[in-house]
Structures are given as structure tokens and as C-alpha cells.
Coordinates of C-alpha atoms in Angstrom, one line a residue:
X1 CA 23.9 -21.6 -8.0
X2 CA 26.1 -19.2 -6.5
X3 CA 27.8 -17.0 -7.5
X4 CA 25.1 -16.4 -10.1
X5 CA 26.6 -16.8 -13.8
X6 CA 27.6 -13.4 -15.9
X7 CA 26.6 -13.4 -19.4
X8 CA 28.1 -11.4 -22.1
X9 CA 25.4 -10.0 -24.4
X10 CA 26.1 -9.4 -28.1
X11 CA 23.9 -7.5 -29.8
X12 CA 24.5 -5.2 -33.0
X13 CA 22.9 -2.0 -31.1
X14 CA 25.9 -2.4 -28.4
X15 CA 28.3 -2.6 -30.8
X16 CA 27.0 0.4 -32.7
X17 CA 27.0 2.8 -29.4
X18 CA 30.3 1.2 -28.5
X19 CA 29.2 -0.4 -24.8
X20 CA 29.9 -3.7 -23.6
X21 CA 26.7 -5.4 -21.8
X22 CA 26.4 -8.4 -19.4
X23 CA 23.7 -9.7 -17.5
X24 CA 23.8 -11.2 -13.8
X25 CA 22.0 -14.1 -14.4
X26 CA 20.2 -14.1 -10.7
X27 CA 17.2 -15.9 -12.3
X28 CA 19.3 -19.0 -12.2
X29 CA 20.2 -19.2 -8.4
X30 CA 17.3 -21.3 -7.7
X31 CA 14.4 -22.9 -9.8
X32 CA 11.5 -21.5 -7.6
X33 CA 13.1 -18.9 -5.3
X34 CA 15.2 -16.8 -7.7
X35 CA 16.5 -13.5 -8.4
X36 CA 16.3 -11.1 -5.9
X37 CA 13.6 -13.0 -3.8
X38 CA 16.1 -15.5 -2.9
X39 CA 18.5 -12.6 -1.7
X40 CA 16.1 -10.5 0.3
X41 CA 14.4 -13.7 1.9
X42 CA 17.6 -15.3 3.0
X43 CA 18.1 -12.8 5.6
X44 CA 14.5 -12.5 6.8
X45 CA 14.2 -16.3 7.3
X46 CA 17.4 -16.5 9.2
X47 CA 16.1 -13.4 11.4
X48 CA 13.0 -15.0 11.8
X49 CA 14.7 -18.5 12.9
X50 CA 16.8 -16.6 15.2
X51 CA 13.7 -15.1 17.1
X52 CA 12.2 -18.6 17.4
X53 CA 9.2 -17.8 15.2
X54 CA 7.0 -20.5 13.9
X55 CA 6.4 -18.6 10.5
X56 CA 6.6 -15.5 8.5
X57 CA 3.7 -13.3 7.5
X58 CA 4.0 -11.0 4.6
X59 CA 2.0 -9.0 1.8
X60 CA 1.6 -9.2 -1.7
X61 CA -0.7 -9.1 -4.9
X62 CA -2.5 -11.9 -6.0
X63 CA 0.1 -12.7 -8.5
X64 CA 3.1 -11.6 -6.3
X65 CA 6.4 -13.0 -6.9
X66 CA 7.1 -12.6 -3.4
X67 CA 4.1 -14.5 -1.8
X68 CA 5.2 -17.6 -4.3
X69 CA 8.8 -17.4 -3.3
X70 CA 8.0 -17.0 0.5
X71 CA 5.5 -19.9 0.5
X72 CA 8.0 -22.3 -0.9
X73 CA 11.0 -20.9 1.0
X74 CA 9.0 -21.3 4.4
X75 CA 7.8 -25.1 3.3
X76 CA 11.7 -25.7 2.8
X77 CA 12.8 -24.6 6.1
X78 CA 9.9 -26.0 7.9
X79 CA 8.2 -22.7 8.8
X80 CA 4.6 -21.7 8.4
X81 CA 3.2 -18.7 6.1
X82 CA 0.6 -16.4 5.9
X83 CA 0.1 -14.2 3.1
X84 CA -2.0 -11.2 3.4
X85 CA -3.2 -10.7 -0.1
X86 CA -4.9 -7.6 -2.0
X87 CA -7.9 -9.1 -3.8
X88 CA -10.9 -11.3 -3.7
X89 CA -11.0 -15.0 -2.9
X90 CA -12.0 -15.8 -6.3
X91 CA -8.0 -15.4 -6.9
X92 CA -7.3 -18.4 -4.4
X93 CA -7.3 -20.9 -7.5
X94 CA -5.1 -18.5 -9.7
X95 CA -1.4 -19.9 -11.0
X96 CA 0.5 -18.2 -8.2
X97 CA -1.7 -18.8 -5.4
X98 CA -2.5 -22.2 -6.1
X99 CA 1.1 -23.1 -5.7
X100 CA 1.5 -20.8 -2.6
X101 CA -1.3 -22.8 -1.1
X102 CA 0.1 -26.0 -1.8
X103 CA 3.1 -25.2 -0.2
X104 CA 1.3 -24.5 2.9
X105 CA 0.5 -20.9 2.8
X106 CA -2.5 -19.6 4.8
X107 CA -3.8 -16.9 2.4
X108 CA -6.1 -14.2 3.6
X109 CA -7.5 -11.8 1.2
X110 CA -8.1 -8.3 2.3
X111 CA -10.1 -5.2 0.4
X112 CA -7.7 -2.5 -1.0
X113 CA -8.3 -0.1 1.9
X114 CA -7.1 -2.5 4.5
X115 CA -4.1 -3.2 1.9
X116 CA -3.2 0.1 2.1
X117 CA -2.6 0.1 5.9
X118 CA 0.2 -2.6 5.3
X119 CA 3.0 0.1 6.4
X120 CA 0.6 1.4 9.3
X121 CA 2.2 1.0 12.6
X122 CA -1.2 0.4 14.4
X123 CA -2.2 -2.2 11.9
X124 CA 1.2 -4.0 11.9
X125 CA 0.8 -4.0 15.7
X126 CA -2.7 -5.7 15.3
X127 CA -1.2 -8.3 13.0
X128 CA 1.6 -9.0 15.5
X129 CA -0.7 -9.2 18.3
X130 CA -2.8 -11.7 16.5
X131 CA -0.1 -13.5 15.0
X132 CA 2.9 -13.5 17.8
X133 CA 4.6 -16.4 16.6
X134 CA 5.0 -15.0 13.0
X135 CA 7.7 -12.6 12.0
X136 CA 6.4 -9.6 9.8
X137 CA 8.1 -9.1 6.6
X138 CA 7.0 -6.1 4.4
X139 CA 5.9 -6.3 0.8
X140 CA 8.5 -7.6 -1.6
X141 CA 10.4 -8.5 1.1
X142 CA 12.0 -5.2 1.4
X143 CA 13.3 -4.5 4.8
X144 CA 16.5 -3.4 6.3
X145 CA 17.1 -7.3 7.2
X146 CA 17.1 -7.9 3.5
X147 CA 19.9 -5.7 2.5
X148 CA 22.8 -7.8 3.3
X149 CA 21.7 -10.6 1.0
X150 CA 20.8 -8.4 -1.9
X151 CA 24.6 -6.6 -1.3
X152 CA 26.0 -9.8 -2.0
X153 CA 25.5 -9.2 -5.7
X154 CA 28.4 -6.4 -5.6
X155 CA 30.5 -8.7 -4.0
X156 CA 30.3 -11.4 -6.6
X157 CA 30.4 -8.8 -9.3
X158 CA 33.6 -7.5 -8.0
X159 CA 35.1 -10.9 -8.2
X160 CA 33.8 -11.5 -12.0
X161 CA 34.1 -8.2 -14.1
X162 CA 35.4 -4.6 -14.2
X163 CA 32.2 -2.4 -14.6
X164 CA 30.8 1.0 -14.8
X165 CA 27.1 1.0 -14.3
X166 CA 24.7 -1.7 -12.9
X167 CA 21.2 -1.6 -14.5
X168 CA 18.0 -3.1 -12.4
X169 CA 14.2 -2.9 -12.3
X170 CA 12.9 -1.5 -9.1
X171 CA 9.6 -2.3 -7.6
X172 CA 9.9 -2.0 -3.6
X173 CA 13.4 -0.6 -3.5
X174 CA 14.7 -3.3 -1.3
X175 CA 17.2 -4.5 -4.1
X176 CA 18.7 -1.2 -5.5
X177 CA 19.0 -0.1 -1.7
X178 CA 21.1 -3.5 -1.0
X179 CA 23.1 -2.6 -4.1
X180 CA 24.1 1.2 -3.4
X181 CA 24.9 0.3 0.6
X182 CA 27.2 -2.7 -0.7
X183 CA 28.7 -0.7 -3.7
X184 CA 29.9 2.6 -1.6
X185 CA 30.0 4.7 -4.6
X186 CA 32.4 2.4 -6.4
X187 CA 30.4 2.5 -9.9
X188 CA 26.9 3.8 -10.8
X189 CA 24.0 2.2 -10.1
X190 CA 20.8 3.0 -12.3
X191 CA 17.5 1.7 -11.1
X192 CA 14.3 1.8 -13.6
X193 CA 11.1 2.1 -11.7
X194 CA 8.5 -0.3 -13.0
X195 CA 5.5 1.5 -11.6
X196 CA 4.0 5.3 -12.2
X197 CA 4.9 7.9 -9.8
X198 CA 7.7 6.3 -8.3
X199 CA 9.6 9.3 -7.3
X200 CA 8.6 8.7 -3.5
X201 CA 10.9 5.7 -4.0
X202 CA 14.1 8.1 -3.7
X203 CA 13.3 8.8 -0.1
X204 CA 12.7 4.8 0.5
X205 CA 16.2 4.4 -0.9
X206 CA 17.7 7.0 1.1
X207 CA 16.2 5.5 4.2
X208 CA 17.2 2.1 3.5
X209 CA 20.7 2.5 1.9
X210 CA 21.3 5.3 4.5
X211 CA 22.9 7.3 1.4
X212 CA 21.4 10.7 0.0
X213 CA 21.0 11.1 -3.8
X214 CA 24.9 11.6 -4.0
X215 CA 25.1 11.1 -7.7
X216 CA 26.7 7.4 -7.3
X217 CA 22.7 6.3 -8.0
X218 CA 19.8 7.3 -9.9
X219 CA 16.2 6.3 -10.0
X220 CA 14.5 6.7 -13.9
X221 CA 10.8 7.0 -13.3
X222 CA 10.0 7.5 -16.8
X223 CA 10.1 4.1 -18.4
X224 CA 7.4 2.1 -16.6
X225 CA 5.7 1.5 -20.0
X226 CA 2.1 2.9 -18.5
X227 CA 2.2 1.8 -14.9
X228 CA 3.0 -1.4 -12.6
X229 CA 2.2 -4.6 -14.9
X230 CA 1.5 -2.4 -17.8
X231 CA 2.8 -3.2 -21.5
X232 CA 2.1 -3.3 -25.0
X233 CA 2.1 -5.7 -27.6
X234 CA 5.0 -3.7 -29.1
X235 CA 6.9 -4.2 -25.9
X236 CA 6.4 -7.9 -26.0
X237 CA 7.5 -8.0 -29.3
X238 CA 10.5 -6.3 -28.6
X239 CA 11.2 -8.6 -25.9
X240 CA 10.5 -11.8 -27.8
X241 CA 13.2 -10.8 -30.3
X242 CA 15.5 -9.7 -27.3
X243 CA 14.9 -13.3 -26.0
X244 CA 15.4 -15.0 -29.3
X245 CA 18.8 -13.2 -30.2
X246 CA 20.1 -13.8 -26.8
X247 CA 18.4 -16.8 -25.1
X248 CA 17.8 -14.9 -22.1
X249 CA 14.1 -15.2 -20.9
X250 CA 12.7 -12.0 -19.6
X251 CA 9.1 -11.0 -18.5
X252 CA 7.5 -7.7 -19.2
X253 CA 6.7 -6.4 -15.7
X254 CA 10.4 -6.1 -14.0
X255 CA 13.5 -7.6 -16.2
X256 CA 11.7 -6.6 -19.7
X257 CA 11.3 -3.0 -18.9
X258 CA 14.9 -2.9 -17.9
X259 CA 15.8 -4.4 -21.2
X260 CA 13.6 -1.8 -23.0
X261 CA 14.9 1.0 -20.8
X262 CA 18.7 0.1 -21.6
X263 CA 17.7 0.4 -25.4
X264 CA 16.1 3.7 -25.4
X265 CA 18.9 5.2 -22.9
X266 CA 21.3 3.9 -25.7
X267 CA 19.3 5.8 -28.3
X268 CA 19.3 9.0 -26.5
X269 CA 23.3 8.5 -26.0
X270 CA 23.3 8.1 -22.1
X271 CA 26.2 6.2 -22.0
X272 CA 29.8 7.1 -23.3
X273 CA 31.5 4.5 -25.7
X274 CA 33.5 2.4 -23.9
X275 CA 31.2 2.1 -21.0
X276 CA 30.7 -1.6 -19.4
X277 CA 27.3 -2.4 -18.2
X278 CA 25.9 -4.9 -16.2
X279 CA 22.1 -5.7 -15.9
X280 CA 20.8 -7.7 -13.1
X281 CA 18.1 -10.1 -13.9
X282 CA 15.9 -10.3 -10.7
X283 CA 14.1 -13.4 -11.8
X284 CA 10.4 -13.2 -11.6
X285 CA 9.7 -15.5 -14.5
X286 CA 6.8 -17.4 -12.4
X287 CA 4.7 -14.3 -13.2
X288 CA 4.5 -15.3 -16.8
X289 CA 2.6 -18.2 -15.6
X290 CA -0.4 -15.7 -14.3
X291 CA -0.1 -13.4 -17.1
X292 CA -0.5 -16.5 -19.9
X293 CA -3.5 -17.7 -17.7
X294 CA -5.0 -14.2 -17.7
X295 CA -4.6 -14.2 -21.8
X296 CA -2.2 -10.8 -21.3
X297 CA 0.6 -11.9 -23.3
X298 CA 0.8 -12.2 -27.3
X299 CA 1.0 -15.7 -28.9
X300 CA 4.4 -14.7 -30.4
X301 CA 5.8 -14.0 -27.0
X302 CA 4.2 -17.0 -25.6
X303 CA 5.9 -19.0 -28.3
X304 CA 9.4 -17.7 -27.4
X305 CA 9.2 -17.6 -23.5
X306 CA 7.3 -21.0 -23.0
X307 CA 10.1 -23.2 -22.8
X308 CA 11.6 -20.6 -20.2
X309 CA 8.6 -21.0 -17.9
X310 CA 10.0 -22.1 -14.3
X311 CA 8.6 -25.8 -13.5
X312 CA 7.2 -26.4 -10.0
X313 CA 8.8 -29.1 -7.8
X314 CA 7.5 -32.7 -8.6
X315 CA 7.4 -33.6 -4.7
X316 CA 7.9 -31.5 -1.5

């Protein structure tokens, strides 16, 4: 579904602070490869095909949205896939990896020490020698090849609405880098880091987008709710209320942290009256399956979000 829909959000808090808020529903692009995963994989799959590679090799955790999306995307493009997964083989039958393996992904588990080498040139060289017919894509699909697909969000938005600020969750920094590069300082790009001690991502963004910290973009690093994949029952209660009031499904690891950050920023007077804000829903709803499986979510939140869980395709 492109361009992805732009949906206004009507909440009393937005009226109270005199702002208009919209959400770019990239979660609706595709039922399986949704949000920023679709946009980042688009360029990487094209690059692999151009090089006549048989498949794609990439990295992720045992519940990775990227690994899940990559497996399905490769299946649909008649390509092989390998996932280098942080963790033990006991995870192979979890919600995420069961589907990844169903779609043909070869899952290889590595310990944390080995996984930390995923950006090491020597380690990557060894992997390329071991798998010469595979195109290697970094964790999260974040590389220069992914940026043009992500940048199409800005092209679509410019055709849909006049706006002041874009807000999005930030994990590996590929999506925010693509937006910054495409926007060319026309708007303010505001990223909400979802992991602790994420200040290093500023240099990652500068390298990917080829843009220094010039004031046109900001990475907020104090709204991670305790760290990557960390959240409280109180957080989930607020997100359940948001989804009930708006009909927009969010999960507490990425899009939810963006929503909670926005509400806190409004209370702090961060945005002037009359400001027009666009949230980017980066998908990731498949992650709810693993969170429910591990009993990490309160029953109230599950009741609200259950109907929004993405369904797996019936046939491949």
C-alpha cells in the first residue's frame, strides 16, 4: 500500500497544547514486511539481485523484526536467506524464528561475543568467504543501500501534507538517516532512541546521512523507558489507552516509545502552539507475538492489541 496512508490523530492533549498530529501508517504497507523493514529491504534485495547473489545474509536477535521480514522477503523473491542470530538454539521454535525458518531461512545461532563482531571487517570477510553467493546486510537492514527507500517517506509526505516536525523511533539509525538525507533540512527530524546509551548513534547518523549535527535533526536519548525492549505496566496501560482512543496499534518497543515520548514532550512545552507533527509508524507489530509468548505484556494491553496482530500468510 503505497503511498502509505497519513492519518490525523485527535486527542484532547493535542488540542490543549495547540498542536496538530498525524501518523504516517507505514505499518500498513504490507501485512508481513511492514514499515521501515519494507523500505530498507527494497534497496538491499535489488542490490543483491543486481550482483546475481543467490541470497542475503544478515544479523538479528531471536525476536528480530528484521530477521522475520528478511526471511519472508527473500522467499517472495526466490532468494535464499541466512540469519546470524544472537542466542541459543532453544529459541529456534519461538514465534519469530518459527516463521523465519518456515519461509526458508537458515538460522545460525552465535554467542554474544561472536555477535559483537558483526561490524568487524575481518569477521565479515570470513563470512563472505564462507558464503560467497550471499549479499551481506547489516543488522536492522541499515546501510547506505537502504537510505533511498527510506527517503521515499519524505517524498510521500511532501505530497500529502505541510508539516513542521517528523518524529520516529530509532534503533539502528537507518530510518532516521534516510529521512534526514532526503529531507535536506526542510523540516525538523526528531528521533526517539529506543535503547540505552544511544549517544553513539549521532555519529552513525552523521556517517550514513552525510550531514553533521546542524540543528535540522535531533536524537533524543532519554526516552528509552529503561533500555531496549524494556517497558513497564504503566507504559503499556498508556499505550493501550492510546490504541483504544485512536484505533492505531502500537507495540511497546518502537512505536510505543515514540508515542510516550511525544506525550511527555508536550507536557514539557517542547513544541510551540500551531506546530504540525507527523509520527512515523515503523511497523514491528510482529514483535507482539514474541512478547505475548514470553508473557511480557499485561492482559489489558493484549486485549486491546490482539485484533491488530499481523497474520502469517496461509500459503507460500
